[in-house]
């Protein structure tokens, strides 16, 4: 597959494979549990490089910034980390998880 093809498909697993073949540090974030009205289902992926590039989504944009920042740290430490985000519906908009609910995300270094 041509190098740019992974980015054009917007497939986070293909993007991760391509970045690894380029020698970049890569982490994969996966939604492992959801409760209530979560924006993305369990199994959704976000691939992240050590430089903060990313492809995919774990929350439809609600918490991607925090996940990317934590993923860069996970790549540096080479240890997985689990994050949990969630709020009650009445405060959801204030913290960025607009649909309420909660999600748990596993971030694993690849390579």
Tab-separated table of N, CA and C in Angstrom:
chain	number	residue	atom	x	y	z
A	1	UNK	N	0.848	-1.177	0.000
A	1	UNK	CA	0.000	0.000	0.000
A	1	UNK	C	0.897	1.244	0.000
A	2	UNK	N	0.606	2.204	-0.873
A	2	UNK	CA	1.387	3.442	-0.859
A	2	UNK	C	1.267	4.122	0.498
A	3	UNK	N	2.325	4.813	0.879
A	3	UNK	CA	2.393	5.422	2.200
A	3	UNK	C	1.188	6.312	2.498
A	4	UNK	N	0.780	7.141	1.574
A	4	UNK	CA	-0.322	8.069	1.817
A	4	UNK	C	-1.685	7.392	1.844
A	5	UNK	N	-1.792	6.167	1.330
A	5	UNK	CA	-3.079	5.485	1.272
A	5	UNK	C	-3.672	5.257	2.651
A	6	UNK	N	-2.843	4.954	3.650
A	6	UNK	CA	-3.347	4.737	5.009
A	6	UNK	C	-4.042	5.984	5.536
A	7	UNK	N	-3.496	7.136	5.232
A	7	UNK	CA	-4.104	8.373	5.718
A	7	UNK	C	-5.397	8.684	4.969
A	8	UNK	N	-5.441	8.317	3.677
A	8	UNK	CA	-6.622	8.611	2.886
A	8	UNK	C	-7.807	7.751	3.294
A	9	UNK	N	-7.567	6.557	3.822
A	9	UNK	CA	-8.664	5.700	4.244
A	9	UNK	C	-9.173	6.080	5.624
A	10	UNK	N	-8.409	6.861	6.376
A	10	UNK	CA	-8.754	7.273	7.732
A	10	UNK	C	-8.922	6.068	8.659
A	11	UNK	N	-8.197	4.995	8.353
A	11	UNK	CA	-8.212	3.808	9.197
A	11	UNK	C	-7.070	3.936	10.197
A	12	UNK	N	-7.376	4.037	11.500
A	12	UNK	CA	-6.309	4.248	12.479
A	12	UNK	C	-5.320	3.086	12.548
A	13	UNK	N	-5.766	1.864	12.281
A	13	UNK	CA	-4.845	0.721	12.327
A	13	UNK	C	-3.867	0.763	11.153
A	14	UNK	N	-4.360	1.136	9.976
A	14	UNK	CA	-3.464	1.282	8.821
A	14	UNK	C	-2.499	2.444	9.023
A	15	UNK	N	-2.995	3.530	9.605
A	15	UNK	CA	-2.119	4.672	9.885
A	15	UNK	C	-1.023	4.264	10.868
A	16	UNK	N	-1.400	3.514	11.913
A	16	UNK	CA	-0.413	3.061	12.900
A	16	UNK	C	0.643	2.184	12.238
A	17	UNK	N	0.208	1.272	11.377
A	17	UNK	CA	1.143	0.394	10.672
A	17	UNK	C	2.098	1.208	9.798
A	18	UNK	N	1.553	2.195	9.122
A	18	UNK	CA	2.378	3.036	8.253
A	18	UNK	C	3.390	3.829	9.076
A	19	UNK	N	2.939	4.418	10.194
A	19	UNK	CA	3.849	5.203	11.048
A	19	UNK	C	4.942	4.313	11.635
A	20	UNK	N	4.590	3.094	12.039
A	20	UNK	CA	5.599	2.173	12.570
A	20	UNK	C	6.642	1.839	11.506
A	21	UNK	N	6.188	1.647	10.261
A	21	UNK	CA	7.131	1.328	9.189
A	21	UNK	C	8.058	2.504	8.886
A	22	UNK	N	7.640	3.711	9.267
A	22	UNK	CA	8.480	4.901	9.098
A	22	UNK	C	9.420	5.103	10.285
A	23	UNK	N	9.315	4.222	11.298
A	23	UNK	CA	10.196	4.316	12.456
A	23	UNK	C	9.710	5.257	13.540
A	24	UNK	N	8.450	5.663	13.459
A	24	UNK	CA	7.910	6.576	14.468
A	24	UNK	C	7.441	5.810	15.696
A	25	UNK	N	7.481	6.442	16.846
A	25	UNK	CA	6.869	5.900	18.052
A	25	UNK	C	5.365	6.046	17.927
A	26	UNK	N	4.623	4.971	18.226
A	26	UNK	CA	3.175	4.961	18.010
A	26	UNK	C	2.471	4.331	19.211
A	27	UNK	N	1.306	4.871	19.544
A	27	UNK	CA	0.430	4.269	20.548
A	27	UNK	C	-0.954	4.099	19.931
A	28	UNK	N	-1.674	3.108	20.461
A	28	UNK	CA	-3.044	2.874	20.022
A	28	UNK	C	-3.961	3.025	21.221
A	29	UNK	N	-4.937	3.933	21.117
A	29	UNK	CA	-5.954	4.113	22.150
A	29	UNK	C	-7.221	3.387	21.701
A	30	UNK	N	-7.805	2.605	22.611
A	30	UNK	CA	-8.990	1.812	22.293
A	30	UNK	C	-10.051	2.030	23.358
A	31	UNK	N	-11.284	2.304	22.948
A	31	UNK	CA	-12.397	2.378	23.898
A	31	UNK	C	-12.670	0.957	24.370
A	32	UNK	N	-12.486	0.703	25.676
A	32	UNK	CA	-12.667	-0.658	26.188
A	32	UNK	C	-13.981	-0.822	26.946
A	33	UNK	N	-14.593	0.269	27.392
A	33	UNK	CA	-15.899	0.186	28.047
A	33	UNK	C	-16.637	1.491	27.862
A	34	UNK	N	-17.951	1.400	27.794
A	34	UNK	CA	-18.787	2.601	27.764
A	34	UNK	C	-19.943	2.417	28.735
A	35	UNK	N	-20.441	3.520	29.265
A	35	UNK	CA	-21.631	3.528	30.094
A	35	UNK	C	-22.502	4.685	29.646
A	36	UNK	N	-23.775	4.465	29.589
A	36	UNK	CA	-24.701	5.540	29.222
A	36	UNK	C	-24.528	5.958	27.780
A	37	UNK	N	-24.706	7.231	27.528
A	37	UNK	CA	-24.667	7.783	26.181
A	37	UNK	C	-23.240	8.142	25.791
A	38	UNK	N	-22.466	7.164	25.379
A	38	UNK	CA	-21.081	7.407	24.973
A	38	UNK	C	-21.026	7.750	23.491
A	39	UNK	N	-20.154	8.674	23.103
A	39	UNK	CA	-20.096	9.118	21.707
A	39	UNK	C	-19.556	8.081	20.734
A	40	UNK	N	-18.699	7.150	21.166
A	40	UNK	CA	-18.124	6.126	20.291
A	40	UNK	C	-18.260	4.774	20.986
A	41	UNK	N	-18.502	3.700	20.240
A	41	UNK	CA	-18.673	2.375	20.855
A	41	UNK	C	-17.349	1.761	21.293
A	42	UNK	N	-17.449	0.752	22.174
A	42	UNK	CA	-16.271	-0.018	22.557
A	42	UNK	C	-15.637	-0.590	21.297
A	43	UNK	N	-14.310	-0.585	21.263
A	43	UNK	CA	-13.576	-1.067	20.099
A	43	UNK	C	-13.127	0.046	19.162
A	44	UNK	N	-13.595	1.275	19.395
A	44	UNK	CA	-13.156	2.398	18.559
A	44	UNK	C	-11.675	2.681	18.843
A	45	UNK	N	-10.942	3.080	17.797
A	45	UNK	CA	-9.498	3.284	17.925
A	45	UNK	C	-9.079	4.706	17.562
A	46	UNK	N	-7.994	5.124	18.199
A	46	UNK	CA	-7.291	6.361	17.865
A	46	UNK	C	-5.806	6.017	17.875
A	47	UNK	N	-5.132	6.167	16.720
A	47	UNK	CA	-3.689	5.936	16.638
A	47	UNK	C	-2.990	7.276	16.784
A	48	UNK	N	-1.881	7.282	17.543
A	48	UNK	CA	-1.173	8.522	17.859
A	48	UNK	C	0.327	8.300	17.687
A	49	UNK	N	1.028	9.302	17.117
A	49	UNK	CA	2.493	9.219	17.032
A	49	UNK	C	3.122	9.992	18.187
A	50	UNK	N	4.417	9.783	18.336
A	50	UNK	CA	5.172	10.501	19.368
A	50	UNK	C	5.163	12.009	19.129
A	51	UNK	N	4.864	12.439	17.892
A	51	UNK	CA	4.813	13.861	17.562
A	51	UNK	C	3.412	14.450	17.714
A	52	UNK	N	2.441	13.619	18.112
A	52	UNK	CA	1.083	14.098	18.316
A	52	UNK	C	0.178	13.995	17.107
A	53	UNK	N	0.674	13.408	16.005
A	53	UNK	CA	-0.225	13.153	14.870
A	53	UNK	C	-1.226	12.095	15.317
A	54	UNK	N	-2.435	12.152	14.809
A	54	UNK	CA	-3.392	11.114	15.170
A	54	UNK	C	-4.371	10.844	14.041
A	55	UNK	N	-4.955	9.634	14.099
A	55	UNK	CA	-5.971	9.212	13.132
A	55	UNK	C	-6.986	8.368	13.883
A	56	UNK	N	-8.271	8.593	13.621
A	56	UNK	CA	-9.329	7.848	14.276
A	56	UNK	C	-10.005	8.688	15.344
A	57	UNK	N	-10.792	8.016	16.193
A	57	UNK	CA	-11.531	8.740	17.227
A	57	UNK	C	-11.953	7.782	18.334
A	58	UNK	N	-11.876	8.268	19.575
A	58	UNK	CA	-12.397	7.499	20.704
A	58	UNK	C	-13.586	8.193	21.354
A	59	UNK	N	-13.863	9.443	20.912
A	59	UNK	CA	-14.965	10.159	21.561
A	59	UNK	C	-15.670	11.143	20.641
A	60	UNK	N	-15.419	11.076	19.373
A	60	UNK	CA	-16.047	12.044	18.474
A	60	UNK	C	-15.512	13.451	18.682
A	61	UNK	N	-14.333	13.573	19.286
A	61	UNK	CA	-13.702	14.880	19.482
A	61	UNK	C	-13.777	15.415	20.891
A	62	UNK	N	-14.591	14.808	21.742
A	62	UNK	CA	-14.796	15.325	23.098
A	62	UNK	C	-13.511	15.334	23.922
A	63	UNK	N	-12.782	14.242	23.933
A	63	UNK	CA	-11.617	14.117	24.815
A	63	UNK	C	-10.348	13.721	24.055
A	64	UNK	N	-10.357	13.837	22.734
A	64	UNK	CA	-9.208	13.419	21.951
A	64	UNK	C	-7.927	14.143	22.376
A	65	UNK	N	-8.024	15.427	22.682
A	65	UNK	CA	-6.835	16.188	23.069
A	65	UNK	C	-6.155	15.588	24.293
A	66	UNK	N	-6.939	15.216	25.294
A	66	UNK	CA	-6.383	14.615	26.508
A	66	UNK	C	-5.792	13.245	26.211
A	67	UNK	N	-6.457	12.470	25.349
A	67	UNK	CA	-5.952	11.132	25.006
A	67	UNK	C	-4.640	11.238	24.225
A	68	UNK	N	-4.557	12.177	23.300
A	68	UNK	CA	-3.319	12.360	22.534
A	68	UNK	C	-2.172	12.740	23.474
A	69	UNK	N	-2.403	13.659	24.398
A	69	UNK	CA	-1.356	14.068	25.344
A	69	UNK	C	-0.890	12.888	26.194
A	70	UNK	N	-1.828	12.082	26.675
A	70	UNK	CA	-1.462	10.912	27.482
A	70	UNK	C	-0.738	9.865	26.631
A	71	UNK	N	-1.142	9.727	25.370
A	71	UNK	CA	-0.510	8.746	24.483
A	71	UNK	C	0.955	9.093	24.231
A	72	UNK	N	1.258	10.361	24.067
A	72	UNK	CA	2.650	10.765	23.871
A	72	UNK	C	3.481	10.353	25.093
A	73	UNK	N	2.909	10.491	26.286
A	73	UNK	CA	3.577	10.058	27.517
A	73	UNK	C	3.725	8.529	27.544
A	74	UNK	N	2.693	7.812	27.132
A	74	UNK	CA	2.733	6.341	27.090
A	74	UNK	C	3.833	5.863	26.141
A	75	UNK	N	3.990	6.510	24.996
A	75	UNK	CA	5.046	6.137	24.047
A	75	UNK	C	6.418	6.333	24.711
A	76	UNK	N	6.590	7.451	25.405
A	76	UNK	CA	7.863	7.738	26.060
A	76	UNK	C	8.211	6.760	27.164
A	77	UNK	N	7.201	6.330	27.935
A	77	UNK	CA	7.425	5.403	29.056
A	77	UNK	C	7.362	3.933	28.626
A	78	UNK	N	6.779	3.685	27.442
A	78	UNK	CA	6.603	2.312	26.921
A	78	UNK	C	5.783	1.451	27.876
A	79	UNK	N	4.792	2.051	28.525
A	79	UNK	CA	3.892	1.318	29.422
A	79	UNK	C	2.452	1.711	29.119
A	80	UNK	N	1.538	0.728	29.087
A	80	UNK	CA	0.125	1.055	28.820
A	80	UNK	C	-0.501	1.827	29.974
A	81	UNK	N	-1.610	2.484	29.671
A	81	UNK	CA	-2.314	3.279	30.676
A	81	UNK	C	-3.800	3.255	30.355
A	82	UNK	N	-4.625	3.215	31.396
A	82	UNK	CA	-6.074	3.270	31.213
A	82	UNK	C	-6.590	4.606	31.728
A	83	UNK	N	-7.446	5.243	30.942
A	83	UNK	CA	-8.051	6.528	31.308
A	83	UNK	C	-9.554	6.355	31.368
A	84	UNK	N	-10.209	7.136	32.220
A	84	UNK	CA	-11.668	7.134	32.272
A	84	UNK	C	-12.159	8.569	32.218
A	85	UNK	N	-13.135	8.793	31.349
A	85	UNK	CA	-13.744	10.109	31.197
A	85	UNK	C	-15.239	9.955	31.379
A	86	UNK	N	-15.855	10.890	32.033
A	86	UNK	CA	-17.303	10.826	32.147
A	86	UNK	C	-17.836	11.834	33.123
A	87	UNK	N	-19.055	12.220	32.869
A	87	UNK	CA	-19.715	13.212	33.706
A	87	UNK	C	-21.216	12.983	33.662
A	88	UNK	N	-21.904	13.565	34.629
A	88	UNK	CA	-23.358	13.551	34.609
A	88	UNK	C	-23.857	14.423	33.463
A	89	UNK	N	-25.011	14.114	32.938
A	89	UNK	CA	-25.553	14.858	31.799
A	89	UNK	C	-25.618	16.366	32.048
A	90	UNK	N	-25.952	16.792	33.262
A	90	UNK	CA	-26.117	18.226	33.533
A	90	UNK	C	-24.803	19.004	33.464
A	91	UNK	N	-23.662	18.340	33.605
A	91	UNK	CA	-22.380	19.043	33.529
A	91	UNK	C	-21.582	18.653	32.282
A	92	UNK	N	-22.156	17.831	31.440
A	92	UNK	CA	-21.425	17.285	30.296
A	92	UNK	C	-20.853	18.361	29.379
A	93	UNK	N	-21.638	19.345	29.026
A	93	UNK	CA	-21.169	20.366	28.089
A	93	UNK	C	-19.979	21.132	28.644
A	94	UNK	N	-19.994	21.392	29.941
A	94	UNK	CA	-18.917	22.174	30.557
A	94	UNK	C	-17.555	21.508	30.396
A	95	UNK	N	-17.490	20.188	30.460
A	95	UNK	CA	-16.191	19.505	30.400
A	95	UNK	C	-15.899	18.914	29.032
A	96	UNK	N	-16.800	19.059	28.077
A	96	UNK	CA	-16.501	18.642	26.722
A	96	UNK	C	-17.053	17.294	26.297
A	97	UNK	N	-17.658	16.535	27.205
A	97	UNK	CA	-18.285	15.267	26.819
A	97	UNK	C	-19.773	15.556	26.658
A	98	UNK	N	-20.109	16.120	25.499
A	98	UNK	CA	-21.411	16.743	25.295
A	98	UNK	C	-22.599	15.808	25.436
A	99	UNK	N	-22.396	14.527	25.257
A	99	UNK	CA	-23.527	13.614	25.318
A	99	UNK	C	-23.636	12.928	26.684
A	100	UNK	N	-22.819	13.312	27.644
A	100	UNK	CA	-22.855	12.651	28.944
A	100	UNK	C	-22.232	11.281	28.842
A	101	UNK	N	-22.573	10.401	29.749
A	101	UNK	CA	-22.017	9.056	29.707
A	101	UNK	C	-20.582	9.025	30.176
A	102	UNK	N	-20.007	7.821	30.120
A	102	UNK	CA	-18.610	7.645	30.506
A	102	UNK	C	-17.951	6.676	29.538
A	103	UNK	N	-16.657	6.857	29.360
A	103	UNK	CA	-15.880	5.931	28.543
A	103	UNK	C	-14.587	5.589	29.269
A	104	UNK	N	-14.103	4.365	29.046
A	104	UNK	CA	-12.784	3.956	29.539
A	104	UNK	C	-11.941	3.652	28.311
A	105	UNK	N	-10.722	4.193	28.294
A	105	UNK	CA	-9.836	4.097	27.132
A	105	UNK	C	-8.499	3.489	27.560
A	106	UNK	N	-8.073	2.437	26.863
A	106	UNK	CA	-6.763	1.830	27.074
A	106	UNK	C	-5.808	2.385	26.023
A	107	UNK	N	-4.663	2.896	26.474
A	107	UNK	CA	-3.629	3.388	25.554
A	107	UNK	C	-2.429	2.450	25.668
A	108	UNK	N	-2.042	1.857	24.526
A	108	UNK	CA	-0.930	0.908	24.504
A	108	UNK	C	0.156	1.386	23.539
A	109	UNK	N	1.413	1.313	23.966
A	109	UNK	CA	2.492	1.604	23.011
A	109	UNK	C	2.605	0.456	22.020
A	110	UNK	N	2.900	0.745	20.770
A	110	UNK	CA	3.071	-0.285	19.740
A	110	UNK	C	4.538	-0.358	19.326
A	111	UNK	N	4.877	-1.471	18.767
A	111	UNK	CA	6.220	-1.623	18.210
A	111	UNK	C	7.200	-2.269	19.144
